[in-house]
Amino acid sequence: MISNVLVEEFASLYLTVDRVGPFQARMEEFDFTDVNDEPCNLYLIVSKDGRGKTTIMELLAAMMGMLGKSECAMLGFESFDKEQGRAQWDVRVTLNRGGSKETVILSLVAGFMGEEVALKPWGESELKKYGASCWYRFGFVRNLAGRYSMVGRHVDWVMDFNALIQSSIGARLSGFESDDLTFPTLIYFSAYRNIVPLPSEERAIIAPRDWNYQPVYIFDVEGRDWHDSLDNLLVWLKWLDDGRFEAAVNAINDRVFKINDKQLFAGKKLAGVRKEPPEAIIEAEGQKHRLDRLSSGEKSLVQLFLRLGSHMTRNTILLVDEPEVHLHRNWQYETLYSLMNLAKTHFPGVSVVIASHSERIMKAFGLNIPEENLRKGAYIIETADEEARAKKIEEDAFQEISEGEGL
């Protein structure tokens, strides 16, 4: 199976969460499909602070990290590893093997549950609804003794697909926002996207950590050491001399410092890299300085678009926690529109999931406004009491209208 296999689709359909973080009172289901039952490529998760937006993103990253593994001692997610949390993430996968296509539903399962347990079973009618021929399960579940076992180890399709991912880890990425690799990847940006000064250590032209293909990338604070820094990434791209450095510089200058021909950060640009010491150069009104001297909002955007462009494949799930953090309201709009345009440009292979509590982001998202190459969806995380109150208000309002009209 491994040779001549293209992953034509790896798209989220549903996520079912139970006993994870704030989701203790009931099982929660996130529907990642649009009004036409097609997988969304632009999705907004909204809630107040502490209701589980970040938890969901960390959970998805942990579950994506199971791909390519044949054994597991820890998943790196506390609700799975130490508590009784469990989850099922349903993905539609289409493989092309030498011209022969097959679409299946792959349920990634994880946490404290039995190997045969399904939080969301898939029957024949559900499979037909989404154009799939089979339902398979893969993941790692933990028993009472605390040991993980692999689900799907006796199913040929599952083991072949997992072997495909495993054998592809480290495969060469060759483009910036335009790579030909079809293997699925998830790129998660936490809300903490700062760039800190590099420590005084020896710097060298060396590949960034986890360079080339990985099933999952997680980015937060940049610059703790040279190996993981954005400076190293830019120096490395410059050294490769294959066009990616120029594409990266153009992307940052267009999206961060000059978006839609409007100067957001007047007079600033990413000018390139210097040789001694090797690091990125920001030019502002004739002066040059380091990346860590940018404002908090600038640093957040530079990291987002540099890392995304360097690591995305043709099947990328992008998770961005609070894209509005440290940004002026105009920059919030421009950032959202840049992410929306990214989803449009790479439709349908790239999907963007945003977690936010910004009213501006919610309004600009335009859930009910149709746009070409965008399949939109949203989920408001509310407690059972909040949902009951909202339903009661809706029912009371309908009753008043009905009585007023004599219905």
mmCIF file of C-alpha atoms in Angstrom:
data_model
loop_
_atom_site.group_PDB
_atom_site.id
_atom_site.type_symbol
_atom_site.label_atom_id
_atom_site.label_comp_id
_atom_site.label_asym_id
_atom_site.label_seq_id
_atom_site.Cartn_x
_atom_site.Cartn_y
_atom_site.Cartn_z
ATOM 1 C CA MET A 1 0.000 0.000 0.000
ATOM 2 C CA ILE A 2 2.811 2.405 0.825
ATOM 3 C CA SER A 3 4.069 3.026 -2.706
ATOM 4 C CA ASN A 4 2.048 5.162 -5.115
ATOM 5 C CA VAL A 5 -0.554 6.135 -2.518
ATOM 6 C CA LEU A 6 -2.034 9.616 -2.452
ATOM 7 C CA VAL A 7 -4.115 10.879 0.454
ATOM 8 C CA GLU A 8 -6.738 12.841 -1.441
ATOM 9 C CA GLU A 9 -8.734 13.771 1.647
ATOM 10 C CA PHE A 10 -8.301 13.823 5.404
ATOM 11 C CA ALA A 11 -11.249 15.849 6.684
ATOM 12 C CA SER A 12 -12.856 16.185 10.110
ATOM 13 C CA LEU A 13 -16.504 15.206 10.494
ATOM 14 C CA TYR A 14 -17.213 14.842 14.222
ATOM 15 C CA LEU A 15 -15.500 14.946 17.587
ATOM 16 C CA THR A 16 -17.109 13.304 20.604
ATOM 17 C CA VAL A 17 -15.646 14.156 24.012
ATOM 18 C CA ASP A 18 -16.458 12.624 27.377
ATOM 19 C CA ARG A 19 -15.083 13.401 30.874
ATOM 20 C CA VAL A 20 -12.349 15.657 29.493
ATOM 21 C CA GLY A 21 -11.478 18.914 31.262
ATOM 22 C CA PRO A 22 -14.605 21.087 31.568
ATOM 23 C CA PHE A 23 -16.698 18.469 29.728
ATOM 24 C CA GLN A 24 -17.676 16.384 32.744
ATOM 25 C CA ALA A 25 -21.443 16.766 33.025
ATOM 26 C CA ARG A 26 -22.295 15.214 29.672
ATOM 27 C CA MET A 27 -20.862 13.882 26.436
ATOM 28 C CA GLU A 28 -20.149 16.722 23.986
ATOM 29 C CA GLU A 29 -20.277 16.348 20.205
ATOM 30 C CA PHE A 30 -18.642 18.822 17.829
ATOM 31 C CA ASP A 31 -20.047 18.714 14.314
ATOM 32 C CA PHE A 32 -17.380 19.794 11.809
ATOM 33 C CA THR A 33 -19.725 19.619 8.806
ATOM 34 C CA ASP A 34 -21.628 22.426 7.083
ATOM 35 C CA VAL A 35 -25.322 22.718 6.190
ATOM 36 C CA ASN A 36 -24.732 20.406 3.213
ATOM 37 C CA ASP A 37 -23.050 17.744 5.375
ATOM 38 C CA GLU A 38 -19.666 18.472 3.826
ATOM 39 C CA PRO A 39 -16.582 18.825 6.044
ATOM 40 C CA CYS A 40 -15.905 22.457 6.928
ATOM 41 C CA ASN A 41 -12.664 24.119 5.902
ATOM 42 C CA LEU A 42 -13.339 27.100 8.188
ATOM 43 C CA TYR A 43 -14.601 26.464 11.710
ATOM 44 C CA LEU A 44 -15.051 28.691 14.744
ATOM 45 C CA ILE A 45 -15.195 27.504 18.365
ATOM 46 C CA VAL A 46 -16.603 30.146 20.696
ATOM 47 C CA SER A 47 -16.895 30.219 24.473
ATOM 48 C CA LYS A 48 -16.143 32.183 27.582
ATOM 49 C CA ASP A 49 -12.743 31.657 29.186
ATOM 50 C CA GLY A 50 -12.338 28.338 30.967
ATOM 51 C CA ARG A 51 -15.052 26.520 29.022
ATOM 52 C CA GLY A 52 -12.767 24.261 26.996
ATOM 53 C CA LYS A 53 -11.667 25.983 23.761
ATOM 54 C CA THR A 54 -7.986 25.346 24.410
ATOM 55 C CA THR A 55 -8.730 21.877 25.790
ATOM 56 C CA ILE A 56 -10.328 20.841 22.494
ATOM 57 C CA MET A 57 -7.339 22.039 20.481
ATOM 58 C CA GLU A 58 -4.844 20.279 22.743
ATOM 59 C CA LEU A 59 -6.967 17.123 22.567
ATOM 60 C CA LEU A 60 -7.015 17.162 18.749
ATOM 61 C CA ALA A 61 -3.241 17.642 18.660
ATOM 62 C CA ALA A 62 -2.754 14.700 21.039
ATOM 63 C CA MET A 63 -5.016 12.455 18.961
ATOM 64 C CA MET A 64 -3.342 13.413 15.680
ATOM 65 C CA GLY A 65 -0.042 12.529 17.320
ATOM 66 C CA MET A 66 -1.154 8.903 17.536
ATOM 67 C CA LEU A 67 -0.768 8.472 13.779
ATOM 68 C CA GLY A 68 2.417 6.694 12.824
ATOM 69 C CA LYS A 69 2.853 5.050 16.235
ATOM 70 C CA SER A 70 2.822 1.319 16.844
ATOM 71 C CA GLU A 71 2.909 1.522 20.645
ATOM 72 C CA CYS A 72 2.223 4.107 23.291
ATOM 73 C CA ALA A 73 3.066 4.658 26.948
ATOM 74 C CA MET A 74 1.666 8.205 27.210
ATOM 75 C CA LEU A 75 -0.387 10.421 24.895
ATOM 76 C CA GLY A 76 0.774 13.637 26.522
ATOM 77 C CA PHE A 77 -2.748 14.738 27.417
ATOM 78 C CA GLU A 78 -3.603 14.605 31.104
ATOM 79 C CA SER A 79 -7.277 13.691 30.748
ATOM 80 C CA PHE A 80 -6.256 10.619 28.733
ATOM 81 C CA ASP A 81 -3.102 9.665 30.632
ATOM 82 C CA LYS A 82 -4.154 10.185 34.253
ATOM 83 C CA GLU A 83 -7.895 10.703 34.383
ATOM 84 C CA GLN A 84 -10.968 9.054 32.856
ATOM 85 C CA GLY A 85 -11.264 11.229 29.777
ATOM 86 C CA ARG A 86 -11.954 9.699 26.393
ATOM 87 C CA ALA A 87 -12.696 10.909 22.903
ATOM 88 C CA GLN A 88 -13.520 9.817 19.360
ATOM 89 C CA TRP A 89 -12.555 11.919 16.341
ATOM 90 C CA ASP A 90 -14.244 10.877 13.094
ATOM 91 C CA VAL A 91 -12.335 11.689 9.910
ATOM 92 C CA ARG A 92 -13.214 11.031 6.274
ATOM 93 C CA VAL A 93 -10.199 9.636 4.466
ATOM 94 C CA THR A 94 -9.906 9.156 0.714
ATOM 95 C CA LEU A 95 -6.939 7.210 -0.614
ATOM 96 C CA ASN A 96 -5.876 6.931 -4.236
ATOM 97 C CA ARG A 97 -3.841 3.778 -4.877
ATOM 98 C CA GLY A 98 -2.579 3.940 -8.423
ATOM 99 C CA GLY A 99 -5.847 5.378 -9.717
ATOM 100 C CA SER A 100 -8.146 3.281 -7.514
ATOM 101 C CA LYS A 101 -9.932 5.468 -4.976
ATOM 102 C CA GLU A 102 -11.465 4.444 -1.668
ATOM 103 C CA THR A 103 -13.241 6.588 0.919
ATOM 104 C CA VAL A 104 -13.632 5.421 4.509
ATOM 105 C CA ILE A 105 -14.516 6.821 7.909
ATOM 106 C CA LEU A 106 -11.564 6.540 10.273
ATOM 107 C CA SER A 107 -12.411 7.060 13.941
ATOM 108 C CA LEU A 108 -9.418 8.022 16.039
ATOM 109 C CA VAL A 109 -10.086 6.900 19.610
ATOM 110 C CA ALA A 110 -8.143 7.659 22.761
ATOM 111 C CA GLY A 111 -8.317 7.611 26.528
ATOM 112 C CA PHE A 112 -9.940 5.558 29.252
ATOM 113 C CA MET A 113 -12.209 3.147 27.386
ATOM 114 C CA GLY A 114 -12.457 -0.428 26.156
ATOM 115 C CA GLU A 115 -11.054 -1.472 22.805
ATOM 116 C CA GLU A 116 -14.543 -2.200 21.460
ATOM 117 C CA VAL A 117 -16.201 0.939 22.806
ATOM 118 C CA ALA A 118 -17.460 3.492 20.275
ATOM 119 C CA LEU A 119 -18.666 6.875 21.451
ATOM 120 C CA LYS A 120 -20.274 7.369 18.030
ATOM 121 C CA PRO A 121 -21.047 4.173 16.079
ATOM 122 C CA TRP A 122 -21.213 4.369 12.290
ATOM 123 C CA GLY A 123 -23.865 2.306 10.527
ATOM 124 C CA GLU A 124 -24.447 1.693 6.854
ATOM 125 C CA SER A 125 -26.789 4.658 6.410
ATOM 126 C CA GLU A 126 -24.324 7.070 8.057
ATOM 127 C CA LEU A 127 -21.471 5.775 5.890
ATOM 128 C CA LYS A 128 -23.568 6.202 2.757
ATOM 129 C CA LYS A 129 -24.481 9.755 3.789
ATOM 130 C CA TYR A 130 -20.815 10.749 3.727
ATOM 131 C CA GLY A 131 -19.840 8.685 0.693
ATOM 132 C CA ALA A 132 -17.789 6.135 2.639
ATOM 133 C CA SER A 133 -17.616 2.391 2.092
ATOM 134 C CA CYS A 134 -16.226 1.258 5.462
ATOM 135 C CA TRP A 135 -15.732 2.310 9.081
ATOM 136 C CA TYR A 136 -12.435 1.680 10.828
ATOM 137 C CA ARG A 137 -11.081 2.606 14.253
ATOM 138 C CA PHE A 138 -7.525 3.386 15.298
ATOM 139 C CA GLY A 139 -5.947 4.761 18.429
ATOM 140 C CA PHE A 140 -4.716 3.979 21.907
ATOM 141 C CA VAL A 141 -7.027 3.265 24.837
ATOM 142 C CA ARG A 142 -6.061 2.932 28.498
ATOM 143 C CA ASN A 143 -7.267 0.178 30.831
ATOM 144 C CA LEU A 144 -7.746 0.096 34.614
ATOM 145 C CA ALA A 145 -4.090 -0.802 35.107
ATOM 146 C CA GLY A 146 -3.052 2.336 33.235
ATOM 147 C CA ARG A 147 -1.628 0.545 30.206
ATOM 148 C CA TYR A 148 -2.391 1.606 26.631
ATOM 149 C CA SER A 149 -3.361 -0.849 23.916
ATOM 150 C CA MET A 150 -3.725 -0.203 20.194
ATOM 151 C CA VAL A 151 -7.170 -0.240 18.628
ATOM 152 C CA GLY A 152 -7.259 -1.504 15.035
ATOM 153 C CA ARG A 153 -4.127 -3.651 15.178
ATOM 154 C CA HIS A 154 -5.995 -6.585 13.618
ATOM 155 C CA VAL A 155 -7.433 -4.603 10.693
ATOM 156 C CA ASP A 156 -5.328 -4.569 7.523
ATOM 157 C CA TRP A 157 -6.532 -1.179 6.265
ATOM 158 C CA VAL A 158 -5.774 0.480 9.591
ATOM 159 C CA MET A 159 -2.324 -1.049 9.888
ATOM 160 C CA ASP A 160 -1.478 -0.206 6.282
ATOM 161 C CA PHE A 161 -2.568 3.407 6.700
ATOM 162 C CA ASN A 162 -0.647 3.749 9.942
ATOM 163 C CA ALA A 163 2.429 2.223 8.292
ATOM 164 C CA LEU A 164 2.071 4.764 5.468
ATOM 165 C CA ILE A 165 2.201 7.632 7.967
ATOM 166 C CA GLN A 166 5.017 6.028 9.952
ATOM 167 C CA SER A 167 7.180 5.502 6.890
ATOM 168 C CA SER A 168 6.514 9.063 5.708
ATOM 169 C CA ILE A 169 7.680 10.867 8.850
ATOM 170 C CA GLY A 170 10.673 12.985 7.870
ATOM 171 C CA ALA A 171 9.704 12.988 4.185
ATOM 172 C CA ARG A 172 11.056 16.058 2.433
ATOM 173 C CA LEU A 173 8.902 19.161 2.248
ATOM 174 C CA SER A 174 9.933 21.243 -0.729
ATOM 175 C CA GLY A 175 7.557 24.203 -0.933
ATOM 176 C CA PHE A 176 6.352 27.151 1.106
ATOM 177 C CA GLU A 177 2.543 26.956 1.261
ATOM 178 C CA SER A 178 2.678 24.877 -1.903
ATOM 179 C CA ASP A 179 4.019 21.465 -1.017
ATOM 180 C CA ASP A 180 3.084 18.385 -3.013
ATOM 181 C CA LEU A 181 3.084 15.989 -0.046
ATOM 182 C CA THR A 182 -0.422 14.659 0.592
ATOM 183 C CA PHE A 183 0.161 13.099 4.023
ATOM 184 C CA PRO A 184 -2.122 14.698 6.642
ATOM 185 C CA THR A 185 -0.668 17.053 9.216
ATOM 186 C CA LEU A 186 -2.067 19.118 12.080
ATOM 187 C CA ILE A 187 -0.431 22.425 13.031
ATOM 188 C CA TYR A 188 -1.455 23.862 16.390
ATOM 189 C CA PHE A 189 -0.647 27.387 17.529
ATOM 190 C CA SER A 190 -1.323 28.070 21.180
ATOM 191 C CA ALA A 191 -2.437 31.498 22.369
ATOM 192 C CA TYR A 192 1.119 32.098 23.640
ATOM 193 C CA ARG A 193 2.960 33.009 20.447
ATOM 194 C CA ASN A 194 5.707 35.210 21.809
ATOM 195 C CA ILE A 195 9.274 35.432 20.437
ATOM 196 C CA VAL A 196 11.879 35.757 23.172
ATOM 197 C CA PRO A 197 15.560 36.769 22.832
ATOM 198 C CA LEU A 198 17.836 33.921 21.829
ATOM 199 C CA PRO A 199 20.210 32.707 24.525
ATOM 200 C CA SER A 200 23.910 33.315 23.977
ATOM 201 C CA GLU A 201 24.807 29.985 22.465
ATOM 202 C CA GLU A 202 26.710 28.834 19.438
ATOM 203 C CA ARG A 203 24.621 29.104 16.301
ATOM 204 C CA ALA A 204 25.040 26.979 13.215
ATOM 205 C CA ILE A 205 23.279 26.284 9.941
ATOM 206 C CA ILE A 206 21.239 23.316 11.081
ATOM 207 C CA ALA A 207 17.824 21.924 10.219
ATOM 208 C CA PRO A 208 15.108 23.069 12.622
ATOM 209 C CA ARG A 209 13.796 20.471 15.032
ATOM 210 C CA ASP A 210 11.176 18.196 13.454
ATOM 211 C CA TRP A 211 12.053 19.531 10.010
ATOM 212 C CA ASN A 212 10.123 18.036 7.086
ATOM 213 C CA TYR A 213 6.961 15.963 7.455
ATOM 214 C CA GLN A 214 5.395 15.228 10.842
ATOM 215 C CA PRO A 215 1.773 14.260 11.588
ATOM 216 C CA VAL A 216 1.540 17.048 14.175
ATOM 217 C CA TYR A 217 3.376 20.267 15.048
ATOM 218 C CA ILE A 218 2.765 22.319 18.183
ATOM 219 C CA PHE A 219 4.054 25.887 18.440
ATOM 220 C CA ASP A 220 3.953 28.307 21.354
ATOM 221 C CA VAL A 221 6.787 30.576 22.573
ATOM 222 C CA GLU A 222 9.632 30.898 20.046
ATOM 223 C CA GLY A 223 13.353 31.351 20.668
ATOM 224 C CA ARG A 224 14.071 29.330 23.780
ATOM 225 C CA ASP A 225 17.006 27.804 21.939
ATOM 226 C CA TRP A 226 18.557 28.126 18.503
ATOM 227 C CA HIS A 227 17.359 24.749 17.277
ATOM 228 C CA ASP A 228 13.694 25.748 17.734
ATOM 229 C CA SER A 229 13.867 29.437 16.826
ATOM 230 C CA LEU A 230 12.343 31.331 13.929
ATOM 231 C CA ASP A 231 15.790 32.811 13.291
ATOM 232 C CA ASN A 232 17.114 29.315 12.722
ATOM 233 C CA LEU A 233 14.190 28.547 10.417
ATOM 234 C CA LEU A 234 14.849 31.618 8.264
ATOM 235 C CA VAL A 235 18.611 31.025 8.171
ATOM 236 C CA TRP A 236 17.947 27.419 7.163
ATOM 237 C CA LEU A 237 15.537 28.426 4.383
ATOM 238 C CA LYS A 238 18.084 30.943 3.109
ATOM 239 C CA TRP A 239 20.800 28.274 3.087
ATOM 240 C CA LEU A 240 18.578 25.813 1.170
ATOM 241 C CA ASP A 241 18.369 28.386 -1.639
ATOM 242 C CA ASP A 242 15.364 26.750 -3.312
ATOM 243 C CA GLY A 243 12.925 29.657 -3.385
ATOM 244 C CA ARG A 244 11.282 29.016 -0.040
ATOM 245 C CA PHE A 245 13.143 31.806 1.719
ATOM 246 C CA GLU A 246 11.940 34.402 -0.779
ATOM 247 C CA ALA A 247 8.376 33.029 -0.539
ATOM 248 C CA ALA A 248 8.529 33.224 3.270
ATOM 249 C CA VAL A 249 9.782 36.822 3.250
ATOM 250 C CA ASN A 250 7.063 37.843 0.785
ATOM 251 C CA ALA A 251 4.369 36.123 2.863
ATOM 252 C CA ILE A 252 5.397 37.924 6.053
ATOM 253 C CA ASN A 253 5.716 41.316 4.390
ATOM 254 C CA ASP A 254 2.357 40.922 2.636
ATOM 255 C CA ARG A 255 0.352 39.491 5.535
ATOM 256 C CA VAL A 256 1.950 41.046 8.589
ATOM 257 C CA PHE A 257 3.512 44.337 7.594
ATOM 258 C CA LYS A 258 1.479 45.121 4.495
ATOM 259 C CA ILE A 259 -1.874 43.422 4.058
ATOM 260 C CA ASN A 260 -4.114 44.270 1.108
ATOM 261 C CA ASP A 261 -1.786 47.149 0.186
ATOM 262 C CA LYS A 262 -2.466 48.837 3.531
ATOM 263 C CA GLN A 263 0.516 49.397 5.794
ATOM 264 C CA LEU A 264 -0.428 47.840 9.140
ATOM 265 C CA PHE A 265 2.935 48.343 10.782
ATOM 266 C CA ALA A 266 4.212 51.452 9.028
ATOM 267 C CA GLY A 267 7.703 51.330 7.665
ATOM 268 C CA LYS A 268 8.507 47.793 8.813
ATOM 269 C CA LYS A 269 9.496 44.752 6.824
ATOM 270 C CA LEU A 270 11.341 41.464 7.096
ATOM 271 C CA ALA A 271 14.543 42.426 5.265
ATOM 272 C CA GLY A 272 16.303 39.041 5.315
ATOM 273 C CA VAL A 273 18.978 37.424 7.461
ATOM 274 C CA ARG A 274 22.471 38.523 8.440
ATOM 275 C CA LYS A 275 25.506 36.253 8.486
ATOM 276 C CA GLU A 276 27.050 37.327 11.780
ATOM 277 C CA PRO A 277 25.382 36.594 14.036
ATOM 278 C CA PRO A 278 23.046 34.443 11.913
ATOM 279 C CA GLU A 279 19.563 35.805 12.581
ATOM 280 C CA ALA A 280 16.591 37.487 10.939
ATOM 281 C CA ILE A 281 16.632 41.227 10.292
ATOM 282 C CA ILE A 282 13.628 43.509 10.707
ATOM 283 C CA GLU A 283 13.995 46.896 9.055
ATOM 284 C CA ALA A 284 11.967 49.808 10.431
ATOM 285 C CA GLU A 285 12.414 53.360 9.173
ATOM 286 C CA GLY A 286 16.055 52.797 8.305
ATOM 287 C CA GLN A 287 16.881 50.981 11.557
ATOM 288 C CA LYS A 288 17.503 47.235 11.864
ATOM 289 C CA HIS A 289 16.602 45.032 14.795
ATOM 290 C CA ARG A 290 15.859 41.435 15.820
ATOM 291 C CA LEU A 291 12.559 39.532 15.672
ATOM 292 C CA ASP A 292 12.173 39.651 19.453
ATOM 293 C CA ARG A 293 12.063 43.467 19.302
ATOM 294 C CA LEU A 294 8.757 43.401 17.425
ATOM 295 C CA SER A 295 5.502 44.166 19.213
ATOM 296 C CA SER A 296 3.531 41.289 20.737
ATOM 297 C CA GLY A 297 0.992 41.362 17.921
ATOM 298 C CA GLU A 298 3.656 41.408 15.229
ATOM 299 C CA LYS A 299 5.495 38.485 16.810
ATOM 300 C CA SER A 300 2.303 36.461 17.015
ATOM 301 C CA LEU A 301 1.584 36.929 13.311
ATOM 302 C CA VAL A 302 5.167 36.375 12.153
ATOM 303 C CA GLN A 303 5.300 33.050 13.960
ATOM 304 C CA LEU A 304 1.894 31.963 12.679
ATOM 305 C CA PHE A 305 2.538 32.553 8.988
ATOM 306 C CA LEU A 306 6.198 31.467 8.956
ATOM 307 C CA ARG A 307 5.590 28.151 10.687
ATOM 308 C CA LEU A 308 2.408 27.402 8.766
ATOM 309 C CA GLY A 309 3.962 28.031 5.374
ATOM 310 C CA SER A 310 7.017 25.937 6.224
ATOM 311 C CA HIS A 311 5.174 22.840 7.445
ATOM 312 C CA MET A 312 1.805 22.589 5.702
ATOM 313 C CA THR A 313 0.975 19.793 3.276
ATOM 314 C CA ARG A 314 -1.935 19.418 0.868
ATOM 315 C CA ASN A 315 -3.975 17.982 3.757
ATOM 316 C CA THR A 316 -3.456 20.347 6.676
ATOM 317 C CA ILE A 317 -5.605 20.994 9.725
ATOM 318 C CA LEU A 318 -4.635 24.366 11.193
ATOM 319 C CA LEU A 319 -5.631 25.103 14.794
ATOM 320 C CA VAL A 320 -5.251 28.689 16.001
ATOM 321 C CA ASP A 321 -6.080 29.506 19.606
ATOM 322 C CA GLU A 322 -7.168 33.148 20.003
ATOM 323 C CA PRO A 323 -5.818 34.644 16.750
ATOM 324 C CA GLU A 324 -6.873 38.046 18.080
ATOM 325 C CA VAL A 325 -4.441 38.002 21.018
ATOM 326 C CA HIS A 326 -2.385 41.248 21.307
ATOM 327 C CA LEU A 327 -3.912 42.589 18.091
ATOM 328 C CA HIS A 328 -5.669 45.895 17.437
ATOM 329 C CA ARG A 329 -9.218 45.361 16.137
ATOM 330 C CA ASN A 330 -8.203 46.200 12.554
ATOM 331 C CA TRP A 331 -5.398 43.652 12.720
ATOM 332 C CA GLN A 332 -7.867 41.105 14.086
ATOM 333 C CA TYR A 333 -10.018 41.506 10.986
ATOM 334 C CA GLU A 334 -7.037 41.346 8.620
ATOM 335 C CA THR A 335 -5.684 38.225 10.322
ATOM 336 C CA LEU A 336 -9.052 36.487 10.097
ATOM 337 C CA TYR A 337 -9.362 37.422 6.421
ATOM 338 C CA SER A 338 -5.837 36.113 5.761
ATOM 339 C CA LEU A 339 -6.766 32.773 7.339
ATOM 340 C CA MET A 340 -10.015 32.682 5.375
ATOM 341 C CA ASN A 341 -8.158 33.398 2.130
ATOM 342 C CA LEU A 342 -5.699 30.642 2.978
ATOM 343 C CA ALA A 343 -8.591 28.171 3.304
ATOM 344 C CA LYS A 344 -10.075 29.425 0.030
ATOM 345 C CA THR A 345 -6.785 29.215 -1.860
ATOM 346 C CA HIS A 346 -6.083 25.657 -0.713
ATOM 347 C CA PHE A 347 -9.693 24.434 -0.862
ATOM 348 C CA PRO A 348 -10.607 21.813 0.193
ATOM 349 C CA GLY A 349 -7.372 20.324 1.555
ATOM 350 C CA VAL A 350 -6.547 22.944 4.179
ATOM 351 C CA SER A 351 -8.998 23.458 7.033
ATOM 352 C CA VAL A 352 -8.716 26.247 9.598
ATOM 353 C CA VAL A 353 -10.136 25.878 13.107
ATOM 354 C CA ILE A 354 -10.197 29.028 15.221
ATOM 355 C CA ALA A 355 -10.928 29.256 18.952
ATOM 356 C CA SER A 356 -11.960 32.706 20.106
ATOM 357 C CA HIS A 357 -14.059 34.750 22.491
ATOM 358 C CA SER A 358 -13.724 37.946 20.428
ATOM 359 C CA GLU A 359 -17.025 39.488 19.361
ATOM 360 C CA ARG A 360 -15.238 41.102 16.405
ATOM 361 C CA ILE A 361 -14.012 37.721 15.171
ATOM 362 C CA MET A 362 -17.519 36.270 15.554
ATOM 363 C CA LYS A 363 -19.109 39.078 13.529
ATOM 364 C CA ALA A 364 -16.440 39.095 10.824
ATOM 365 C CA PHE A 365 -16.598 35.303 10.512
ATOM 366 C CA GLY A 366 -19.960 35.603 8.723
ATOM 367 C CA LEU A 367 -21.234 32.111 9.437
ATOM 368 C CA ASN A 368 -24.385 32.504 7.368
ATOM 369 C CA ILE A 369 -22.749 34.398 4.501
ATOM 370 C CA PRO A 370 -21.947 32.037 1.591
ATOM 371 C CA GLU A 371 -18.460 32.443 0.134
ATOM 372 C CA GLU A 372 -16.837 30.559 -2.706
ATOM 373 C CA ASN A 373 -14.502 27.750 -1.575
ATOM 374 C CA LEU A 374 -15.510 28.185 2.061
ATOM 375 C CA ARG A 375 -17.501 25.645 4.031
ATOM 376 C CA LYS A 376 -18.199 27.310 7.358
ATOM 377 C CA GLY A 377 -19.204 25.895 10.688
ATOM 378 C CA ALA A 378 -19.231 27.004 14.309
ATOM 379 C CA TYR A 379 -19.799 25.690 17.805
ATOM 380 C CA ILE A 380 -20.662 27.629 20.954
ATOM 381 C CA ILE A 381 -19.514 25.844 24.092
ATOM 382 C CA GLU A 382 -22.186 26.274 26.735
ATOM 383 C CA THR A 383 -23.080 24.468 29.927
ATOM 384 C CA ALA A 384 -26.276 22.432 30.104
ATOM 385 C CA ASP A 385 -27.871 25.137 32.292
ATOM 386 C CA GLU A 386 -26.966 27.861 29.792
ATOM 387 C CA GLU A 387 -28.433 25.867 26.919
ATOM 388 C CA ALA A 388 -31.607 25.209 28.921
ATOM 389 C CA ARG A 389 -31.992 28.923 29.672
ATOM 390 C CA ALA A 390 -31.446 29.829 26.024
ATOM 391 C CA LYS A 391 -34.015 27.262 24.938
ATOM 392 C CA LYS A 392 -36.516 28.565 27.507
ATOM 393 C CA ILE A 393 -36.054 32.149 26.253
ATOM 394 C CA GLU A 394 -36.580 30.976 22.684
ATOM 395 C CA GLU A 395 -39.718 29.039 23.611
ATOM 396 C CA ASP A 396 -41.143 31.945 25.601
ATOM 397 C CA ALA A 397 -40.486 34.338 22.723
ATOM 398 C CA PHE A 398 -42.201 31.982 20.278
ATOM 399 C CA GLN A 399 -45.168 31.651 22.645
ATOM 400 C CA GLU A 400 -45.555 35.425 22.908
ATOM 401 C CA ILE A 401 -45.422 35.821 19.125
ATOM 402 C CA SER A 402 -47.949 33.006 18.646
ATOM 403 C CA GLU A 403 -50.358 34.509 21.158
ATOM 404 C CA GLY A 404 -49.961 37.944 19.613
ATOM 405 C CA GLU A 405 -50.809 36.598 16.170
ATOM 406 C CA GLY A 406 -53.641 34.437 17.484
ATOM 407 C CA LEU A 407 -52.032 31.192 16.399
#
